[in-house]
Amino acid sequence: MENCIFCKIIRGEIPSKKVYEDEHLLVIEDVSPQAPLHLLLVPKKHFVNCLDMTAEEDALVGYIFRKAGEIASKDVYAQSGFRIVQNNGSGAGQSVFHIHFHLLAGRNLVWPPG
Ligand code: AMP
């Protein structure tokens, strides 16, 4: 998508702090971290949010969760626990309309979330 900020990051048109990349997925540091570890797992294919996905994406979502676990297992902040968050729609806090999964760790993550 031409004007999507995450598509621009994926294309290398906007700089980012890259943590991991492969043909399906980009993992970057969040520009405004809400925890000592705050990464964004961003699929390279553009989807608005989970309402925009079909059964074709089932494997991709599983892959993203497995990668999130892999990354968390190597991070010192995530040793005592971590959270994966995905916001759908502005009422839920979505501000970038290219699906992404927040990986948060390193502070007390309260429940229920705000
Ligand atoms: P959400 O509010 O769930 O849509 O999450 C969007 C996230 O993207 C926020 O946590 C922002 O801080 C983050 N963000 C926005 N622009 C950038 C950027 N250029 N690089 C890294 N993270 C970004």
Short mmCIF file of N, CA and C and ligand atoms in Angstrom, two decimals:
data_model
loop_
_atom_site.label_atom_id
_atom_site.label_comp_id
_atom_site.label_asym_id
_atom_site.label_seq_id
_atom_site.Cartn_x
_atom_site.Cartn_y
_atom_site.Cartn_z
N MET A 1 0.86 -1.19 0.00
CA MET A 1 0.00 0.00 0.00
C MET A 1 0.89 1.25 0.00
N GLU A 2 0.62 2.12 -0.90
CA GLU A 2 1.54 3.24 -1.14
C GLU A 2 1.78 4.13 0.08
N ASN A 3 0.71 4.49 0.78
CA ASN A 3 0.88 5.46 1.87
C ASN A 3 0.90 4.84 3.26
N CYS A 4 1.01 3.54 3.32
CA CYS A 4 1.03 2.86 4.61
C CYS A 4 2.43 2.96 5.22
N ILE A 5 2.52 3.44 6.46
CA ILE A 5 3.83 3.66 7.09
C ILE A 5 4.60 2.36 7.26
N PHE A 6 3.91 1.27 7.59
CA PHE A 6 4.63 0.00 7.76
C PHE A 6 5.06 -0.57 6.41
N CYS A 7 4.24 -0.38 5.36
CA CYS A 7 4.70 -0.79 4.02
C CYS A 7 5.95 0.00 3.63
N LYS A 8 5.98 1.28 4.00
CA LYS A 8 7.17 2.10 3.69
C LYS A 8 8.38 1.60 4.45
N ILE A 9 8.19 1.21 5.70
CA ILE A 9 9.30 0.64 6.48
C ILE A 9 9.77 -0.66 5.84
N ILE A 10 8.82 -1.51 5.45
CA ILE A 10 9.16 -2.80 4.82
C ILE A 10 9.94 -2.56 3.52
N ARG A 11 9.56 -1.54 2.76
CA ARG A 11 10.26 -1.23 1.50
C ARG A 11 11.58 -0.51 1.73
N GLY A 12 11.86 -0.12 2.98
CA GLY A 12 13.11 0.58 3.28
C GLY A 12 13.06 2.07 3.01
N GLU A 13 11.85 2.61 2.85
CA GLU A 13 11.72 4.05 2.55
C GLU A 13 11.72 4.89 3.82
N ILE A 14 11.44 4.25 4.95
CA ILE A 14 11.48 4.91 6.26
C ILE A 14 12.40 4.06 7.13
N PRO A 15 13.33 4.69 7.87
CA PRO A 15 14.24 3.89 8.70
C PRO A 15 13.52 3.24 9.89
N SER A 16 14.07 2.12 10.33
CA SER A 16 13.52 1.45 11.52
C SER A 16 14.66 0.71 12.18
N LYS A 17 14.45 0.35 13.45
CA LYS A 17 15.41 -0.48 14.16
C LYS A 17 14.97 -1.94 14.00
N LYS A 18 15.61 -2.61 13.06
CA LYS A 18 15.23 -3.96 12.69
C LYS A 18 15.81 -4.98 13.67
N VAL A 19 14.96 -5.88 14.12
CA VAL A 19 15.40 -6.93 15.04
C VAL A 19 15.47 -8.28 14.30
N TYR A 20 14.58 -8.46 13.34
CA TYR A 20 14.51 -9.73 12.60
C TYR A 20 13.80 -9.46 11.28
N GLU A 21 14.24 -10.16 10.24
CA GLU A 21 13.54 -10.04 8.96
C GLU A 21 13.67 -11.35 8.18
N ASP A 22 12.58 -11.75 7.55
CA ASP A 22 12.64 -12.82 6.56
C ASP A 22 11.63 -12.49 5.47
N GLU A 23 11.34 -13.44 4.60
CA GLU A 23 10.48 -13.11 3.44
C GLU A 23 9.05 -12.77 3.83
N HIS A 24 8.60 -13.23 5.01
CA HIS A 24 7.21 -13.02 5.42
C HIS A 24 7.04 -11.94 6.48
N LEU A 25 8.08 -11.66 7.23
CA LEU A 25 7.92 -10.93 8.49
C LEU A 25 9.06 -9.95 8.74
N LEU A 26 8.69 -8.79 9.28
CA LEU A 26 9.67 -7.82 9.76
C LEU A 26 9.39 -7.58 11.24
N VAL A 27 10.43 -7.59 12.05
CA VAL A 27 10.29 -7.29 13.47
C VAL A 27 11.15 -6.07 13.76
N ILE A 28 10.49 -5.03 14.31
CA ILE A 28 11.21 -3.77 14.59
C ILE A 28 10.93 -3.31 16.02
N GLU A 29 11.79 -2.42 16.49
CA GLU A 29 11.53 -1.79 17.79
C GLU A 29 10.44 -0.74 17.61
N ASP A 30 9.53 -0.68 18.57
CA ASP A 30 8.50 0.36 18.53
C ASP A 30 9.15 1.71 18.78
N VAL A 31 8.77 2.72 17.99
CA VAL A 31 9.37 4.05 18.10
C VAL A 31 8.99 4.74 19.41
N SER A 32 7.92 4.30 20.03
CA SER A 32 7.46 4.88 21.28
C SER A 32 7.22 3.76 22.30
N PRO A 33 8.31 3.18 22.82
CA PRO A 33 8.16 1.95 23.61
C PRO A 33 7.34 2.13 24.88
N GLN A 34 6.47 1.17 25.12
CA GLN A 34 5.60 1.19 26.31
C GLN A 34 6.08 0.22 27.38
N ALA A 35 7.23 -0.39 27.15
CA ALA A 35 7.84 -1.33 28.10
C ALA A 35 9.31 -1.44 27.72
N PRO A 36 10.15 -1.94 28.64
CA PRO A 36 11.58 -2.08 28.30
C PRO A 36 11.81 -2.89 27.02
N LEU A 37 11.00 -3.91 26.81
CA LEU A 37 11.00 -4.59 25.50
C LEU A 37 9.67 -4.29 24.83
N HIS A 38 9.72 -3.63 23.69
CA HIS A 38 8.49 -3.36 22.93
C HIS A 38 8.84 -3.48 21.44
N LEU A 39 8.50 -4.65 20.91
CA LEU A 39 8.76 -4.91 19.50
C LEU A 39 7.43 -4.98 18.75
N LEU A 40 7.51 -4.75 17.45
CA LEU A 40 6.36 -4.91 16.57
C LEU A 40 6.67 -6.00 15.55
N LEU A 41 5.82 -7.01 15.49
CA LEU A 41 5.96 -8.06 14.48
C LEU A 41 5.00 -7.70 13.35
N VAL A 42 5.56 -7.40 12.20
CA VAL A 42 4.77 -6.84 11.09
C VAL A 42 4.87 -7.79 9.88
N PRO A 43 3.76 -8.44 9.51
CA PRO A 43 3.82 -9.25 8.29
C PRO A 43 4.06 -8.35 7.08
N LYS A 44 4.81 -8.86 6.12
CA LYS A 44 5.14 -8.03 4.96
C LYS A 44 3.93 -7.81 4.06
N LYS A 45 3.01 -8.76 4.07
CA LYS A 45 1.79 -8.59 3.28
C LYS A 45 0.87 -7.63 4.03
N HIS A 46 0.28 -6.69 3.30
CA HIS A 46 -0.56 -5.67 3.94
C HIS A 46 -1.96 -6.21 4.24
N PHE A 47 -2.32 -6.16 5.53
CA PHE A 47 -3.70 -6.38 5.96
C PHE A 47 -4.01 -5.27 6.94
N VAL A 48 -5.25 -4.81 6.97
CA VAL A 48 -5.62 -3.74 7.90
C VAL A 48 -5.57 -4.26 9.33
N ASN A 49 -6.26 -5.34 9.58
CA ASN A 49 -6.27 -5.98 10.91
C ASN A 49 -6.86 -7.37 10.73
N CYS A 50 -7.24 -8.03 11.80
CA CYS A 50 -7.66 -9.43 11.64
C CYS A 50 -8.97 -9.55 10.85
N LEU A 51 -9.76 -8.47 10.78
CA LEU A 51 -11.00 -8.52 10.00
C LEU A 51 -10.73 -8.61 8.50
N ASP A 52 -9.50 -8.32 8.13
CA ASP A 52 -9.09 -8.26 6.73
C ASP A 52 -8.43 -9.56 6.28
N MET A 53 -8.35 -10.54 7.18
CA MET A 53 -7.62 -11.76 6.85
C MET A 53 -8.57 -12.88 6.45
N THR A 54 -8.07 -13.80 5.68
CA THR A 54 -8.86 -14.97 5.27
C THR A 54 -8.15 -16.24 5.76
N ALA A 55 -8.73 -17.37 5.45
CA ALA A 55 -8.14 -18.65 5.84
C ALA A 55 -6.74 -18.82 5.24
N GLU A 56 -6.47 -18.11 4.17
CA GLU A 56 -5.14 -18.17 3.56
C GLU A 56 -4.04 -17.71 4.51
N GLU A 57 -4.43 -16.88 5.48
CA GLU A 57 -3.44 -16.33 6.41
C GLU A 57 -3.28 -17.15 7.69
N ASP A 58 -3.98 -18.25 7.80
CA ASP A 58 -3.92 -19.04 9.03
C ASP A 58 -2.48 -19.43 9.37
N ALA A 59 -1.76 -19.89 8.37
CA ALA A 59 -0.38 -20.33 8.63
C ALA A 59 0.51 -19.15 8.99
N LEU A 60 0.28 -18.00 8.35
CA LEU A 60 1.09 -16.82 8.62
C LEU A 60 0.94 -16.38 10.08
N VAL A 61 -0.28 -16.38 10.58
CA VAL A 61 -0.50 -15.95 11.96
C VAL A 61 0.16 -16.92 12.94
N GLY A 62 0.05 -18.21 12.66
CA GLY A 62 0.74 -19.20 13.51
C GLY A 62 2.24 -18.98 13.48
N TYR A 63 2.76 -18.70 12.31
CA TYR A 63 4.20 -18.45 12.14
C TYR A 63 4.63 -17.23 12.97
N ILE A 64 3.82 -16.17 12.92
CA ILE A 64 4.16 -14.95 13.66
C ILE A 64 4.22 -15.24 15.16
N PHE A 65 3.25 -15.99 15.67
CA PHE A 65 3.25 -16.31 17.11
C PHE A 65 4.45 -17.17 17.48
N ARG A 66 4.80 -18.11 16.62
CA ARG A 66 5.97 -18.94 16.92
C ARG A 66 7.23 -18.09 16.93
N LYS A 67 7.36 -17.16 15.97
CA LYS A 67 8.53 -16.28 15.92
C LYS A 67 8.57 -15.38 17.15
N ALA A 68 7.40 -14.90 17.57
CA ALA A 68 7.34 -14.04 18.76
C ALA A 68 7.90 -14.80 19.96
N GLY A 69 7.50 -16.05 20.11
CA GLY A 69 8.01 -16.87 21.20
C GLY A 69 9.51 -17.08 21.10
N GLU A 70 9.97 -17.31 19.90
CA GLU A 70 11.41 -17.52 19.67
C GLU A 70 12.21 -16.27 20.08
N ILE A 71 11.72 -15.13 19.65
CA ILE A 71 12.41 -13.87 19.97
C ILE A 71 12.36 -13.61 21.47
N ALA A 72 11.19 -13.82 22.08
CA ALA A 72 11.04 -13.58 23.51
C ALA A 72 11.94 -14.51 24.32
N SER A 73 12.07 -15.73 23.87
CA SER A 73 12.86 -16.70 24.64
C SER A 73 14.33 -16.31 24.71
N LYS A 74 14.77 -15.44 23.80
CA LYS A 74 16.17 -15.01 23.79
C LYS A 74 16.35 -13.65 24.46
N ASP A 75 15.28 -13.04 24.92
CA ASP A 75 15.38 -11.69 25.46
C ASP A 75 15.31 -11.71 26.98
N VAL A 76 16.25 -11.03 27.60
CA VAL A 76 16.34 -11.05 29.06
C VAL A 76 15.08 -10.48 29.72
N TYR A 77 14.48 -9.46 29.11
CA TYR A 77 13.29 -8.84 29.69
C TYR A 77 12.09 -9.79 29.68
N ALA A 78 12.09 -10.76 28.79
CA ALA A 78 10.91 -11.62 28.64
C ALA A 78 11.00 -12.89 29.47
N GLN A 79 12.05 -13.02 30.27
CA GLN A 79 12.25 -14.27 31.01
C GLN A 79 11.13 -14.55 32.00
N SER A 80 10.57 -13.48 32.59
CA SER A 80 9.52 -13.72 33.58
C SER A 80 8.12 -13.59 32.99
N GLY A 81 8.05 -13.40 31.68
CA GLY A 81 6.74 -13.31 31.03
C GLY A 81 6.73 -12.21 29.98
N PHE A 82 5.84 -12.34 29.05
CA PHE A 82 5.71 -11.33 28.00
C PHE A 82 4.29 -11.35 27.50
N ARG A 83 3.93 -10.30 26.78
CA ARG A 83 2.56 -10.20 26.26
C ARG A 83 2.59 -9.90 24.78
N ILE A 84 1.67 -10.53 24.04
CA ILE A 84 1.48 -10.24 22.62
C ILE A 84 0.12 -9.56 22.49
N VAL A 85 0.10 -8.39 21.87
CA VAL A 85 -1.12 -7.59 21.76
C VAL A 85 -1.34 -7.21 20.30
N GLN A 86 -2.60 -7.28 19.88
CA GLN A 86 -2.91 -6.86 18.51
C GLN A 86 -4.23 -6.10 18.57
N ASN A 87 -4.17 -4.81 18.26
CA ASN A 87 -5.34 -3.94 18.35
C ASN A 87 -6.11 -3.93 17.03
N ASN A 88 -7.45 -4.01 17.13
CA ASN A 88 -8.30 -4.01 15.93
C ASN A 88 -9.26 -2.83 15.98
N GLY A 89 -8.98 -1.80 15.17
CA GLY A 89 -9.86 -0.63 15.10
C GLY A 89 -9.43 0.45 16.07
N SER A 90 -9.78 1.70 15.72
CA SER A 90 -9.32 2.84 16.53
C SER A 90 -9.86 2.78 17.95
N GLY A 91 -11.06 2.24 18.14
CA GLY A 91 -11.63 2.13 19.48
C GLY A 91 -10.84 1.20 20.38
N ALA A 92 -10.06 0.32 19.78
CA ALA A 92 -9.22 -0.60 20.55
C ALA A 92 -7.78 -0.12 20.62
N GLY A 93 -7.52 1.07 20.05
CA GLY A 93 -6.17 1.62 20.12
C GLY A 93 -5.34 1.42 18.88
N GLN A 94 -5.94 0.88 17.81
CA GLN A 94 -5.14 0.72 16.58
C GLN A 94 -4.90 2.09 15.95
N SER A 95 -3.64 2.39 15.71
CA SER A 95 -3.29 3.68 15.10
C SER A 95 -2.58 3.51 13.76
N VAL A 96 -2.04 2.33 13.51
CA VAL A 96 -1.43 2.04 12.21
C VAL A 96 -2.23 0.89 11.59
N PHE A 97 -2.78 1.16 10.41
CA PHE A 97 -3.75 0.23 9.85
C PHE A 97 -3.09 -0.74 8.86
N HIS A 98 -2.03 -1.34 9.37
CA HIS A 98 -1.35 -2.49 8.74
C HIS A 98 -1.13 -3.44 9.91
N ILE A 99 -1.71 -4.60 9.83
CA ILE A 99 -1.72 -5.48 11.02
C ILE A 99 -0.32 -5.68 11.58
N HIS A 100 -0.25 -5.68 12.90
CA HIS A 100 1.03 -5.89 13.60
C HIS A 100 0.73 -6.41 14.99
N PHE A 101 1.72 -7.07 15.55
CA PHE A 101 1.58 -7.68 16.87
C PHE A 101 2.63 -7.07 17.79
N HIS A 102 2.19 -6.47 18.88
CA HIS A 102 3.12 -5.90 19.86
C HIS A 102 3.65 -7.04 20.73
N LEU A 103 4.94 -7.03 20.96
CA LEU A 103 5.55 -7.94 21.93
C LEU A 103 6.12 -7.07 23.06
N LEU A 104 5.54 -7.23 24.24
CA LEU A 104 5.87 -6.36 25.38
C LEU A 104 6.40 -7.19 26.54
N ALA A 105 7.43 -6.66 27.20
CA ALA A 105 7.97 -7.34 28.38
C ALA A 105 8.85 -6.38 29.16
N GLY A 106 9.17 -6.77 30.40
CA GLY A 106 10.15 -6.02 31.18
C GLY A 106 9.56 -5.11 32.23
N ARG A 107 8.25 -5.13 32.37
CA ARG A 107 7.61 -4.40 33.46
C ARG A 107 6.38 -5.19 33.87
N ASN A 108 5.78 -4.77 34.98
CA ASN A 108 4.57 -5.45 35.43
C ASN A 108 3.44 -5.17 34.43
N LEU A 109 2.98 -6.18 33.74
CA LEU A 109 1.93 -6.01 32.73
C LEU A 109 0.59 -6.32 33.40
N VAL A 110 -0.13 -5.26 33.71
CA VAL A 110 -1.35 -5.43 34.51
C VAL A 110 -2.48 -6.05 33.69
N TRP A 111 -3.40 -6.64 34.39
CA TRP A 111 -4.60 -7.22 33.76
C TRP A 111 -5.83 -6.79 34.52
N PRO A 112 -6.91 -6.35 33.89
CA PRO A 112 -7.05 -6.24 32.44
C PRO A 112 -6.28 -5.06 31.88
N PRO A 113 -5.89 -5.11 30.61
CA PRO A 113 -5.17 -3.99 30.00
C PRO A 113 -6.12 -2.79 29.85
N GLY A 114 -5.57 -1.62 29.74
CA GLY A 114 -6.39 -0.40 29.64
C GLY A 114 -7.03 -0.24 28.28
P1 AMP B 1 -1.28 0.37 17.22
O1 AMP B 1 -1.64 1.59 18.01
O2 AMP B 1 -1.66 -0.93 17.84
O3 AMP B 1 -1.76 0.49 15.79
O4 AMP B 1 0.30 0.34 17.19
C1 AMP B 1 1.05 1.13 16.33
C2 AMP B 1 2.42 1.22 16.91
O5 AMP B 1 3.32 1.63 15.90
C3 AMP B 1 2.55 2.24 18.06
O6 AMP B 1 2.99 1.58 19.23
C4 AMP B 1 3.56 3.23 17.53
O7 AMP B 1 4.42 3.71 18.54
C5 AMP B 1 4.29 2.43 16.49
N1 AMP B 1 4.91 3.18 15.41
C6 AMP B 1 4.35 4.17 14.68
N2 AMP B 1 5.23 4.62 13.75
C7 AMP B 1 6.35 3.87 13.90
C8 AMP B 1 7.62 3.84 13.24
N3 AMP B 1 7.91 4.67 12.23
N4 AMP B 1 8.55 2.95 13.66
C9 AMP B 1 8.27 2.11 14.70
N5 AMP B 1 7.09 2.08 15.35
C10 AMP B 1 6.14 2.95 14.95
#
